[in-house]
Amino acid sequence: MNNFYKCFKTDSIKPAEYNPREISDEEFNKLKESITLFGMCKAIIANANGIIIAGHQRTKAVKSLGIKKCPAFILNKKIAVHDEIRFNLMHNSVETESSLCSISNADSLDFGFNEVENSKINVTKKGYGSIVKEICKLLNKYGDFDSVIIDEGGKIIHNSDYAYSCKLLNRNLIVYKMHNDKVPEFLKYINSDYGTYNYKKLGIKPYVQTHCQMSRNLETRRSTLYEHYVLKNIKKDEEILDFGAGKKLYINLLKKKGYKAYSYEPYFKAKGTERLDVNATLADINNIQQKIETSGLFDVVILDSVLNSITSNDYEDYVLTSCNALLKQTGKIYLATRNKASSESRLRQARSTDKLRNIEFLDKDNFSAIFRKGVWTLQKFQDKNSLNKLLNKYFDKVQVIDKHKNQLWAICKKPKRFEKSKYFKALDIEFNLEYPNSYKHNKQKKIVETILNNH
């Protein structure tokens, strides 16, 4: 393996401008302690130009300890920045043990790093197909990039899924052989978290989230929220607002059927193009403002697949505060968002069938970064408890429905009432969101005043 180096100069390795993981001082000190006790038994992974792809914290730790050389995989070709970020995310999520593997004739190997032939890799249990698929993608695209750790008997104690993937692709494997008496303590250290994902440095703008909009056609790809709950319960004398209406297929259908239906979509795309139609958004704002001025707030607000596409917890608050402000005291909200169970079930799949992705890289707030159409986007996941806790901040009566592996639904009534300053901040932002090139239409003043006059 001509891209693996047992002793690579640490001053030749440079950190990437973007690293999606952050580490606390306590975690960093524990990482240094681990390296002092066991040495560098896991290699750094760097681009052909020396920029770190994975192992930022380990590199920082060895330099802090005064170590001048460390094991490293140096990829044979320079990787584009967006692939570099994707690789980092994948690498930090696929060092897993869903398979069981071992190495034959381990007694003949030296302690430390060794290269073993593919025929020496034994598989007792196959790994999860979703994980193995991601590892195989990386191996096929970038070449060898990782290693495993074994005990004296050849049992792989760390990173067995990488070994299984190498076996499938008929690739040799870098193995680090460890003394048996060190294994129990090592496993305590290696199973600790050394950093968490943080996507703030990506600087994702709300308008790129249009790439996350559901592609629906009212025939084969329908809204589960509308089909299961909205259409079965709304009445023609109710005034209805679809907040974040996307392509407006369902809300326009309601209008045609005679419902008092309104829409707000800040990033509506002109039909057949990727162009954001600001005039359509301004028409939405004008229609909502006139309606509230004439007959007051709404009986029903629909929030379909919006909460999963917010870019921060702050925007999550702005969305829910705005929906709360738009509802009558007797009104209700129907909403749907992504179920965290879907990401967990894909991770455990024995076979991988998802052509787009199989692993979500969740940060502490359950955001996952996904690269779509040349830009990074975010998705947020909820479980039943977290969604219930969130919605109870805005409504006194909350019903969360968990009957679908991909989505959670909720029906909320009795909106809590907040200070006008809180409403103003949320509404002023939500009805004047940023567009490309930092453009804002600045036409939100009248609708914000009209809503606030009803509180």
Short mmCIF file of N, CA and C in Angstrom, two decimals, residues 112-279:
data_model
loop_
_atom_site.label_atom_id
_atom_site.label_comp_id
_atom_site.label_asym_id
_atom_site.label_seq_id
_atom_site.Cartn_x
_atom_site.Cartn_y
_atom_site.Cartn_z
N GLY A 112 2.22 -3.62 16.36
CA GLY A 112 2.23 -2.40 15.59
C GLY A 112 1.59 -2.63 14.23
N PHE A 113 1.98 -1.83 13.25
CA PHE A 113 1.33 -1.88 11.94
C PHE A 113 1.91 -2.97 11.04
N ASN A 114 0.99 -3.66 10.34
CA ASN A 114 1.34 -4.69 9.37
C ASN A 114 0.39 -4.61 8.18
N GLU A 115 0.85 -5.03 7.02
CA GLU A 115 -0.05 -5.20 5.89
C GLU A 115 -0.35 -6.68 5.74
N VAL A 116 -1.64 -7.04 5.67
CA VAL A 116 -2.01 -8.45 5.52
C VAL A 116 -2.75 -8.65 4.21
N GLU A 117 -2.58 -9.80 3.63
CA GLU A 117 -3.24 -10.11 2.37
C GLU A 117 -4.73 -10.33 2.59
N ASN A 118 -5.48 -10.09 1.54
CA ASN A 118 -6.93 -10.22 1.62
C ASN A 118 -7.35 -11.62 2.06
N SER A 119 -6.61 -12.64 1.65
CA SER A 119 -6.97 -14.02 2.00
C SER A 119 -6.90 -14.29 3.50
N LYS A 120 -6.20 -13.43 4.23
CA LYS A 120 -6.05 -13.61 5.68
C LYS A 120 -7.22 -13.01 6.46
N ILE A 121 -8.12 -12.28 5.76
CA ILE A 121 -9.27 -11.68 6.43
C ILE A 121 -10.39 -12.71 6.51
N ASN A 122 -10.83 -13.03 7.73
CA ASN A 122 -11.91 -14.00 7.93
C ASN A 122 -13.17 -13.27 8.41
N VAL A 123 -14.30 -13.60 7.82
CA VAL A 123 -15.57 -12.96 8.17
C VAL A 123 -16.48 -13.98 8.84
N THR A 124 -16.82 -13.72 10.10
CA THR A 124 -17.74 -14.58 10.85
C THR A 124 -19.17 -14.08 10.73
N LYS A 125 -19.30 -12.75 10.70
CA LYS A 125 -20.62 -12.13 10.60
C LYS A 125 -20.54 -10.95 9.65
N LYS A 126 -21.48 -10.88 8.71
CA LYS A 126 -21.51 -9.77 7.75
C LYS A 126 -22.01 -8.50 8.44
N GLY A 127 -21.51 -7.35 7.95
CA GLY A 127 -21.90 -6.07 8.52
C GLY A 127 -23.17 -5.52 7.90
N TYR A 128 -23.69 -4.44 8.48
CA TYR A 128 -24.87 -3.77 7.95
C TYR A 128 -24.59 -3.27 6.53
N GLY A 129 -25.51 -3.57 5.62
CA GLY A 129 -25.31 -3.21 4.22
C GLY A 129 -25.16 -1.71 4.01
N SER A 130 -25.89 -0.90 4.78
CA SER A 130 -25.82 0.55 4.61
C SER A 130 -24.43 1.08 4.92
N ILE A 131 -23.83 0.57 6.02
CA ILE A 131 -22.50 1.01 6.42
C ILE A 131 -21.45 0.52 5.42
N VAL A 132 -21.54 -0.73 5.07
CA VAL A 132 -20.56 -1.32 4.16
C VAL A 132 -20.60 -0.63 2.80
N LYS A 133 -21.78 -0.26 2.35
CA LYS A 133 -21.90 0.44 1.07
C LYS A 133 -21.13 1.75 1.09
N GLU A 134 -21.24 2.50 2.18
CA GLU A 134 -20.54 3.78 2.27
C GLU A 134 -19.02 3.58 2.30
N ILE A 135 -18.57 2.58 3.04
CA ILE A 135 -17.12 2.31 3.10
C ILE A 135 -16.60 1.89 1.72
N CYS A 136 -17.36 1.05 1.04
CA CYS A 136 -16.94 0.59 -0.29
C CYS A 136 -16.88 1.75 -1.29
N LYS A 137 -17.82 2.69 -1.17
CA LYS A 137 -17.78 3.88 -2.02
C LYS A 137 -16.47 4.63 -1.84
N LEU A 138 -16.09 4.81 -0.57
CA LEU A 138 -14.86 5.53 -0.27
C LEU A 138 -13.64 4.79 -0.78
N LEU A 139 -13.61 3.49 -0.58
CA LEU A 139 -12.48 2.68 -1.05
C LEU A 139 -12.34 2.72 -2.56
N ASN A 140 -13.46 2.61 -3.26
CA ASN A 140 -13.41 2.61 -4.72
C ASN A 140 -13.01 3.97 -5.28
N LYS A 141 -13.42 5.03 -4.60
CA LYS A 141 -13.14 6.37 -5.13
C LYS A 141 -11.77 6.89 -4.75
N TYR A 142 -11.32 6.58 -3.49
CA TYR A 142 -10.10 7.20 -2.99
C TYR A 142 -8.98 6.22 -2.70
N GLY A 143 -9.26 4.93 -2.74
CA GLY A 143 -8.22 3.97 -2.40
C GLY A 143 -8.20 3.71 -0.90
N ASP A 144 -7.20 2.97 -0.45
CA ASP A 144 -7.11 2.58 0.95
C ASP A 144 -6.97 3.81 1.83
N PHE A 145 -7.72 3.84 2.94
CA PHE A 145 -7.70 5.03 3.78
C PHE A 145 -7.78 4.73 5.27
N ASP A 146 -7.83 3.46 5.66
CA ASP A 146 -8.04 3.18 7.07
C ASP A 146 -7.37 1.87 7.46
N SER A 147 -7.43 1.56 8.73
CA SER A 147 -6.80 0.35 9.26
C SER A 147 -7.70 -0.23 10.34
N VAL A 148 -7.32 -1.41 10.83
CA VAL A 148 -8.06 -2.04 11.92
C VAL A 148 -7.08 -2.36 13.04
N ILE A 149 -7.62 -2.67 14.21
CA ILE A 149 -6.80 -3.04 15.36
C ILE A 149 -7.19 -4.45 15.79
N ILE A 150 -6.19 -5.29 16.02
CA ILE A 150 -6.44 -6.68 16.43
C ILE A 150 -5.72 -6.98 17.74
N ASP A 151 -6.21 -8.02 18.42
CA ASP A 151 -5.49 -8.51 19.59
C ASP A 151 -4.49 -9.57 19.15
N GLU A 152 -3.81 -10.19 20.09
CA GLU A 152 -2.75 -11.15 19.73
C GLU A 152 -3.31 -12.38 19.02
N GLY A 153 -4.58 -12.69 19.27
CA GLY A 153 -5.18 -13.86 18.62
C GLY A 153 -5.75 -13.56 17.24
N GLY A 154 -5.71 -12.30 16.80
CA GLY A 154 -6.19 -11.93 15.47
C GLY A 154 -7.61 -11.40 15.43
N LYS A 155 -8.29 -11.34 16.59
CA LYS A 155 -9.65 -10.79 16.61
C LYS A 155 -9.60 -9.29 16.36
N ILE A 156 -10.43 -8.82 15.42
CA ILE A 156 -10.48 -7.38 15.15
C ILE A 156 -11.32 -6.73 16.23
N ILE A 157 -10.69 -5.85 16.99
CA ILE A 157 -11.37 -5.21 18.13
C ILE A 157 -11.84 -3.80 17.78
N HIS A 158 -11.40 -3.28 16.65
CA HIS A 158 -11.84 -1.94 16.24
C HIS A 158 -11.87 -1.84 14.72
N ASN A 159 -13.01 -1.33 14.19
CA ASN A 159 -13.16 -1.04 12.77
C ASN A 159 -13.37 -2.30 11.91
N SER A 160 -14.12 -3.24 12.43
CA SER A 160 -14.32 -4.51 11.72
C SER A 160 -15.07 -4.33 10.40
N ASP A 161 -15.96 -3.33 10.31
CA ASP A 161 -16.70 -3.14 9.06
C ASP A 161 -15.78 -2.70 7.92
N TYR A 162 -14.71 -1.99 8.26
CA TYR A 162 -13.72 -1.64 7.22
C TYR A 162 -13.04 -2.91 6.71
N ALA A 163 -12.72 -3.82 7.61
CA ALA A 163 -12.09 -5.08 7.20
C ALA A 163 -13.03 -5.89 6.30
N TYR A 164 -14.30 -5.94 6.68
CA TYR A 164 -15.28 -6.67 5.87
C TYR A 164 -15.39 -6.06 4.47
N SER A 165 -15.37 -4.74 4.39
CA SER A 165 -15.45 -4.07 3.09
C SER A 165 -14.23 -4.37 2.24
N CYS A 166 -13.05 -4.38 2.86
CA CYS A 166 -11.82 -4.75 2.12
C CYS A 166 -11.91 -6.18 1.62
N LYS A 167 -12.46 -7.05 2.43
CA LYS A 167 -12.63 -8.45 2.01
C LYS A 167 -13.51 -8.53 0.77
N LEU A 168 -14.61 -7.80 0.76
CA LEU A 168 -15.52 -7.81 -0.39
C LEU A 168 -14.86 -7.29 -1.66
N LEU A 169 -14.00 -6.30 -1.50
CA LEU A 169 -13.37 -5.66 -2.67
C LEU A 169 -12.01 -6.26 -3.01
N ASN A 170 -11.67 -7.36 -2.32
CA ASN A 170 -10.41 -8.06 -2.57
C ASN A 170 -9.20 -7.14 -2.39
N ARG A 171 -9.24 -6.33 -1.33
CA ARG A 171 -8.13 -5.41 -1.04
C ARG A 171 -7.37 -5.91 0.18
N ASN A 172 -6.06 -5.67 0.18
CA ASN A 172 -5.26 -5.96 1.37
C ASN A 172 -5.64 -4.99 2.48
N LEU A 173 -5.11 -5.22 3.67
CA LEU A 173 -5.56 -4.48 4.85
C LEU A 173 -4.39 -4.12 5.74
N ILE A 174 -4.39 -2.88 6.24
CA ILE A 174 -3.42 -2.47 7.25
C ILE A 174 -3.98 -2.82 8.62
N VAL A 175 -3.18 -3.54 9.40
CA VAL A 175 -3.61 -4.06 10.71
C VAL A 175 -2.63 -3.58 11.77
N TYR A 176 -3.16 -3.10 12.88
CA TYR A 176 -2.33 -2.76 14.04
C TYR A 176 -2.54 -3.84 15.10
N LYS A 177 -1.46 -4.56 15.43
CA LYS A 177 -1.54 -5.63 16.43
C LYS A 177 -1.20 -5.08 17.81
N MET A 178 -2.11 -5.32 18.77
CA MET A 178 -1.97 -4.78 20.13
C MET A 178 -1.79 -5.90 21.14
N HIS A 179 -0.99 -5.64 22.19
CA HIS A 179 -0.82 -6.61 23.27
C HIS A 179 -2.15 -6.84 23.98
N ASN A 180 -2.43 -8.08 24.31
CA ASN A 180 -3.71 -8.44 24.93
C ASN A 180 -3.98 -7.67 26.23
N ASP A 181 -2.92 -7.45 27.02
CA ASP A 181 -3.14 -6.79 28.31
C ASP A 181 -3.54 -5.33 28.17
N LYS A 182 -3.36 -4.76 26.99
CA LYS A 182 -3.74 -3.37 26.77
C LYS A 182 -5.16 -3.23 26.20
N VAL A 183 -5.71 -4.32 25.68
CA VAL A 183 -6.98 -4.25 24.96
C VAL A 183 -8.14 -3.73 25.81
N PRO A 184 -8.40 -4.27 27.02
CA PRO A 184 -9.57 -3.80 27.78
C PRO A 184 -9.54 -2.29 28.03
N GLU A 185 -8.37 -1.77 28.43
CA GLU A 185 -8.29 -0.34 28.70
C GLU A 185 -8.41 0.47 27.41
N PHE A 186 -7.81 -0.05 26.34
CA PHE A 186 -7.90 0.64 25.05
C PHE A 186 -9.35 0.79 24.60
N LEU A 187 -10.15 -0.25 24.77
CA LEU A 187 -11.54 -0.21 24.33
C LEU A 187 -12.33 0.84 25.09
N LYS A 188 -11.98 1.07 26.35
CA LYS A 188 -12.65 2.13 27.11
C LYS A 188 -12.37 3.49 26.48
N TYR A 189 -11.14 3.70 26.06
CA TYR A 189 -10.77 4.98 25.46
C TYR A 189 -11.35 5.13 24.06
N ILE A 190 -11.25 4.09 23.25
CA ILE A 190 -11.65 4.21 21.85
C ILE A 190 -13.16 4.38 21.71
N ASN A 191 -13.92 3.93 22.69
CA ASN A 191 -15.37 4.06 22.63
C ASN A 191 -15.87 5.38 23.20
N SER A 192 -14.95 6.24 23.61
CA SER A 192 -15.33 7.58 24.07
C SER A 192 -15.55 8.49 22.87
N ASP A 193 -16.34 9.53 23.07
CA ASP A 193 -16.54 10.52 22.02
C ASP A 193 -15.45 11.57 22.08
N TYR A 194 -14.75 11.74 20.94
CA TYR A 194 -13.72 12.77 20.85
C TYR A 194 -14.17 13.84 19.87
N GLY A 195 -15.18 14.57 20.29
CA GLY A 195 -15.70 15.64 19.44
C GLY A 195 -17.11 15.34 18.97
N THR A 196 -17.79 16.40 18.57
CA THR A 196 -19.15 16.29 18.05
C THR A 196 -19.24 17.05 16.74
N TYR A 197 -20.22 16.68 15.91
CA TYR A 197 -20.45 17.39 14.66
C TYR A 197 -20.97 18.79 14.94
N ASN A 198 -20.54 19.74 14.13
CA ASN A 198 -21.04 21.10 14.21
C ASN A 198 -21.04 21.66 12.80
N TYR A 199 -22.25 21.94 12.28
CA TYR A 199 -22.36 22.36 10.87
C TYR A 199 -22.45 23.87 10.69
N LYS A 200 -22.27 24.62 11.78
CA LYS A 200 -22.40 26.07 11.68
C LYS A 200 -21.37 26.67 10.72
N LYS A 201 -20.18 26.06 10.67
CA LYS A 201 -19.13 26.61 9.81
C LYS A 201 -19.46 26.52 8.33
N LEU A 202 -20.44 25.68 7.98
CA LEU A 202 -20.85 25.59 6.58
C LEU A 202 -21.58 26.84 6.12
N GLY A 203 -22.14 27.58 7.08
CA GLY A 203 -22.82 28.83 6.73
C GLY A 203 -23.97 28.64 5.76
N ILE A 204 -24.78 27.61 5.97
CA ILE A 204 -25.87 27.28 5.06
C ILE A 204 -26.97 28.34 5.17
N LYS A 205 -27.36 28.91 4.05
CA LYS A 205 -28.41 29.92 4.00
C LYS A 205 -29.77 29.26 3.83
N PRO A 206 -30.83 29.89 4.36
CA PRO A 206 -32.17 29.28 4.25
C PRO A 206 -32.60 29.00 2.82
N TYR A 207 -32.19 29.85 1.85
CA TYR A 207 -32.68 29.66 0.49
C TYR A 207 -32.15 28.41 -0.19
N VAL A 208 -31.01 27.87 0.26
CA VAL A 208 -30.52 26.63 -0.37
C VAL A 208 -31.37 25.44 0.03
N GLN A 209 -32.18 25.62 1.08
CA GLN A 209 -33.03 24.54 1.54
C GLN A 209 -34.16 24.21 0.56
N THR A 210 -34.30 25.03 -0.49
CA THR A 210 -35.27 24.68 -1.53
C THR A 210 -34.94 23.34 -2.17
N HIS A 211 -33.67 22.96 -2.12
CA HIS A 211 -33.27 21.66 -2.68
C HIS A 211 -33.82 20.50 -1.85
N CYS A 212 -34.34 20.81 -0.66
CA CYS A 212 -34.92 19.78 0.21
C CYS A 212 -36.42 19.63 0.02
N GLN A 213 -37.02 20.51 -0.79
CA GLN A 213 -38.47 20.45 -0.97
C GLN A 213 -38.91 19.11 -1.54
N MET A 214 -39.98 18.60 -0.99
CA MET A 214 -40.51 17.31 -1.45
C MET A 214 -41.01 17.43 -2.88
N SER A 215 -40.69 16.44 -3.69
CA SER A 215 -41.14 16.42 -5.08
C SER A 215 -42.44 15.62 -5.16
N ARG A 216 -43.57 16.35 -5.18
CA ARG A 216 -44.87 15.69 -5.13
C ARG A 216 -45.66 15.94 -6.41
N ASN A 217 -46.57 15.02 -6.71
CA ASN A 217 -47.36 15.16 -7.94
C ASN A 217 -48.84 14.83 -7.73
N LEU A 218 -49.25 14.62 -6.47
CA LEU A 218 -50.65 14.31 -6.12
C LEU A 218 -51.10 12.95 -6.62
N GLU A 219 -50.19 12.20 -7.23
CA GLU A 219 -50.55 10.87 -7.73
C GLU A 219 -49.70 9.80 -7.04
N THR A 220 -48.46 9.68 -7.45
CA THR A 220 -47.60 8.65 -6.87
C THR A 220 -46.79 9.15 -5.68
N ARG A 221 -46.59 10.47 -5.59
CA ARG A 221 -45.82 11.04 -4.47
C ARG A 221 -46.69 12.07 -3.76
N ARG A 222 -47.35 11.61 -2.72
CA ARG A 222 -48.31 12.45 -2.01
C ARG A 222 -47.78 12.88 -0.65
N SER A 223 -48.42 13.90 -0.09
CA SER A 223 -48.11 14.34 1.27
C SER A 223 -48.86 13.46 2.26
N THR A 224 -48.13 12.78 3.12
CA THR A 224 -48.80 11.94 4.12
C THR A 224 -49.58 12.79 5.10
N LEU A 225 -49.11 13.99 5.40
CA LEU A 225 -49.82 14.87 6.32
C LEU A 225 -51.18 15.28 5.75
N TYR A 226 -51.17 15.73 4.51
CA TYR A 226 -52.43 16.12 3.88
C TYR A 226 -53.37 14.92 3.74
N GLU A 227 -52.85 13.82 3.26
CA GLU A 227 -53.70 12.67 2.95
C GLU A 227 -54.30 12.04 4.22
N HIS A 228 -53.51 11.95 5.28
CA HIS A 228 -53.98 11.26 6.49
C HIS A 228 -54.72 12.15 7.47
N TYR A 229 -54.41 13.45 7.46
CA TYR A 229 -54.97 14.30 8.51
C TYR A 229 -55.65 15.57 8.00
N VAL A 230 -55.01 16.32 7.15
CA VAL A 230 -55.57 17.61 6.74
C VAL A 230 -56.87 17.43 5.95
N LEU A 231 -56.80 16.68 4.86
CA LEU A 231 -57.96 16.54 3.97
C LEU A 231 -59.15 15.90 4.67
N LYS A 232 -58.90 15.08 5.67
CA LYS A 232 -59.98 14.37 6.37
C LYS A 232 -60.64 15.21 7.46
N ASN A 233 -60.02 16.34 7.83
CA ASN A 233 -60.53 17.07 8.99
C ASN A 233 -60.88 18.54 8.74
N ILE A 234 -60.36 19.15 7.71
CA ILE A 234 -60.65 20.57 7.49
C ILE A 234 -62.08 20.77 6.99
N LYS A 235 -62.59 21.97 7.25
CA LYS A 235 -63.96 22.32 6.83
C LYS A 235 -63.92 23.55 5.94
N LYS A 236 -64.93 23.68 5.10
CA LYS A 236 -64.94 24.76 4.11
C LYS A 236 -65.18 26.14 4.72
N ASP A 237 -65.67 26.17 5.94
CA ASP A 237 -65.85 27.48 6.57
C ASP A 237 -64.60 27.92 7.35
N GLU A 238 -63.56 27.07 7.37
CA GLU A 238 -62.32 27.41 8.06
C GLU A 238 -61.37 28.15 7.11
N GLU A 239 -60.62 29.07 7.67
CA GLU A 239 -59.60 29.78 6.89
C GLU A 239 -58.26 29.11 7.16
N ILE A 240 -57.61 28.69 6.07
CA ILE A 240 -56.46 27.77 6.14
C ILE A 240 -55.23 28.42 5.53
N LEU A 241 -54.09 28.27 6.20
CA LEU A 241 -52.81 28.77 5.68
C LEU A 241 -51.80 27.63 5.62
N ASP A 242 -51.23 27.40 4.46
CA ASP A 242 -50.11 26.47 4.31
C ASP A 242 -48.83 27.30 4.41
N PHE A 243 -48.13 27.17 5.51
CA PHE A 243 -46.93 27.96 5.80
C PHE A 243 -45.70 27.16 5.35
N GLY A 244 -45.03 27.64 4.31
CA GLY A 244 -43.94 26.87 3.70
C GLY A 244 -44.55 25.87 2.73
N ALA A 245 -45.29 26.40 1.76
CA ALA A 245 -46.16 25.57 0.91
C ALA A 245 -45.43 24.88 -0.23
N GLY A 246 -44.13 25.10 -0.39
CA GLY A 246 -43.38 24.43 -1.45
C GLY A 246 -43.91 24.76 -2.83
N LYS A 247 -44.28 23.74 -3.57
CA LYS A 247 -44.81 23.94 -4.93
C LYS A 247 -46.30 24.28 -4.94
N LYS A 248 -46.91 24.31 -3.77
CA LYS A 248 -48.31 24.72 -3.59
C LYS A 248 -49.32 23.77 -4.23
N LEU A 249 -48.96 22.53 -4.46
CA LEU A 249 -49.87 21.60 -5.13
C LEU A 249 -51.14 21.37 -4.31
N TYR A 250 -50.97 21.08 -3.02
CA TYR A 250 -52.13 20.74 -2.20
C TYR A 250 -52.97 21.97 -1.88
N ILE A 251 -52.32 23.07 -1.54
CA ILE A 251 -53.11 24.25 -1.18
C ILE A 251 -53.86 24.80 -2.38
N ASN A 252 -53.29 24.69 -3.56
CA ASN A 252 -54.01 25.12 -4.78
C ASN A 252 -55.18 24.19 -5.07
N LEU A 253 -55.00 22.91 -4.75
CA LEU A 253 -56.10 21.95 -4.91
C LEU A 253 -57.27 22.33 -4.01
N LEU A 254 -56.95 22.73 -2.77
CA LEU A 254 -58.01 23.16 -1.84
C LEU A 254 -58.73 24.40 -2.36
N LYS A 255 -57.98 25.33 -2.92
CA LYS A 255 -58.60 26.54 -3.49
C LYS A 255 -59.59 26.17 -4.59
N LYS A 256 -59.18 25.25 -5.45
CA LYS A 256 -60.06 24.83 -6.55
C LYS A 256 -61.33 24.17 -6.03
N LYS A 257 -61.24 23.54 -4.87
CA LYS A 257 -62.40 22.86 -4.29
C LYS A 257 -63.27 23.80 -3.45
N GLY A 258 -62.89 25.07 -3.43
CA GLY A 258 -63.72 26.05 -2.74
C GLY A 258 -63.36 26.32 -1.30
N TYR A 259 -62.23 25.83 -0.84
CA TYR A 259 -61.80 26.11 0.53
C TYR A 259 -61.21 27.52 0.61
N LYS A 260 -61.27 28.11 1.79
CA LYS A 260 -60.66 29.42 2.03
C LYS A 260 -59.19 29.19 2.35
N ALA A 261 -58.43 28.95 1.30
CA ALA A 261 -57.05 28.48 1.44
C ALA A 261 -56.05 29.53 0.99
N TYR A 262 -54.99 29.68 1.80
CA TYR A 262 -53.94 30.65 1.51
C TYR A 262 -52.58 29.95 1.63
N SER A 263 -51.58 30.53 0.97
CA SER A 263 -50.25 29.92 1.02
C SER A 263 -49.19 30.96 1.31
N TYR A 264 -48.13 30.51 1.94
CA TYR A 264 -46.92 31.33 2.07
C TYR A 264 -45.72 30.45 1.77
N GLU A 265 -45.01 30.78 0.69
CA GLU A 265 -43.78 30.09 0.34
C GLU A 265 -42.71 31.14 0.03
N PRO A 266 -41.74 31.32 0.93
CA PRO A 266 -40.73 32.36 0.73
C PRO A 266 -39.78 32.08 -0.41
N TYR A 267 -39.67 30.82 -0.82
CA TYR A 267 -38.74 30.46 -1.89
C TYR A 267 -39.45 29.69 -2.99
N PHE A 268 -40.52 30.26 -3.48
CA PHE A 268 -41.28 29.62 -4.55
C PHE A 268 -40.48 29.69 -5.86
N LYS A 269 -40.43 28.58 -6.55
CA LYS A 269 -39.68 28.51 -7.81
C LYS A 269 -40.63 28.65 -9.00
N ALA A 270 -40.23 29.50 -9.96
CA ALA A 270 -41.01 29.62 -11.18
C ALA A 270 -41.08 28.26 -11.86
N LYS A 271 -42.24 27.93 -12.42
CA LYS A 271 -42.48 26.60 -12.97
C LYS A 271 -41.42 26.21 -14.00
N GLY A 272 -40.83 25.04 -13.81
CA GLY A 272 -39.85 24.51 -14.75
C GLY A 272 -38.46 25.10 -14.64
N THR A 273 -38.22 25.93 -13.61
CA THR A 273 -36.91 26.57 -13.46
C THR A 273 -36.44 26.44 -12.01
N GLU A 274 -35.21 26.86 -11.79
CA GLU A 274 -34.66 26.93 -10.44
C GLU A 274 -34.70 28.36 -9.92
N ARG A 275 -35.31 29.27 -10.68
CA ARG A 275 -35.35 30.69 -10.32
C ARG A 275 -36.36 30.92 -9.19
N LEU A 276 -35.92 31.64 -8.18
CA LEU A 276 -36.82 31.99 -7.08
C LEU A 276 -37.70 33.16 -7.50
N ASP A 277 -39.00 32.98 -7.37
CA ASP A 277 -39.98 33.96 -7.83
C ASP A 277 -40.38 34.85 -6.65
N VAL A 278 -39.65 35.94 -6.45
CA VAL A 278 -39.91 36.83 -5.32
C VAL A 278 -41.29 37.47 -5.44
N ASN A 279 -41.72 37.77 -6.65
CA ASN A 279 -43.05 38.38 -6.83
C ASN A 279 -44.16 37.46 -6.35
#
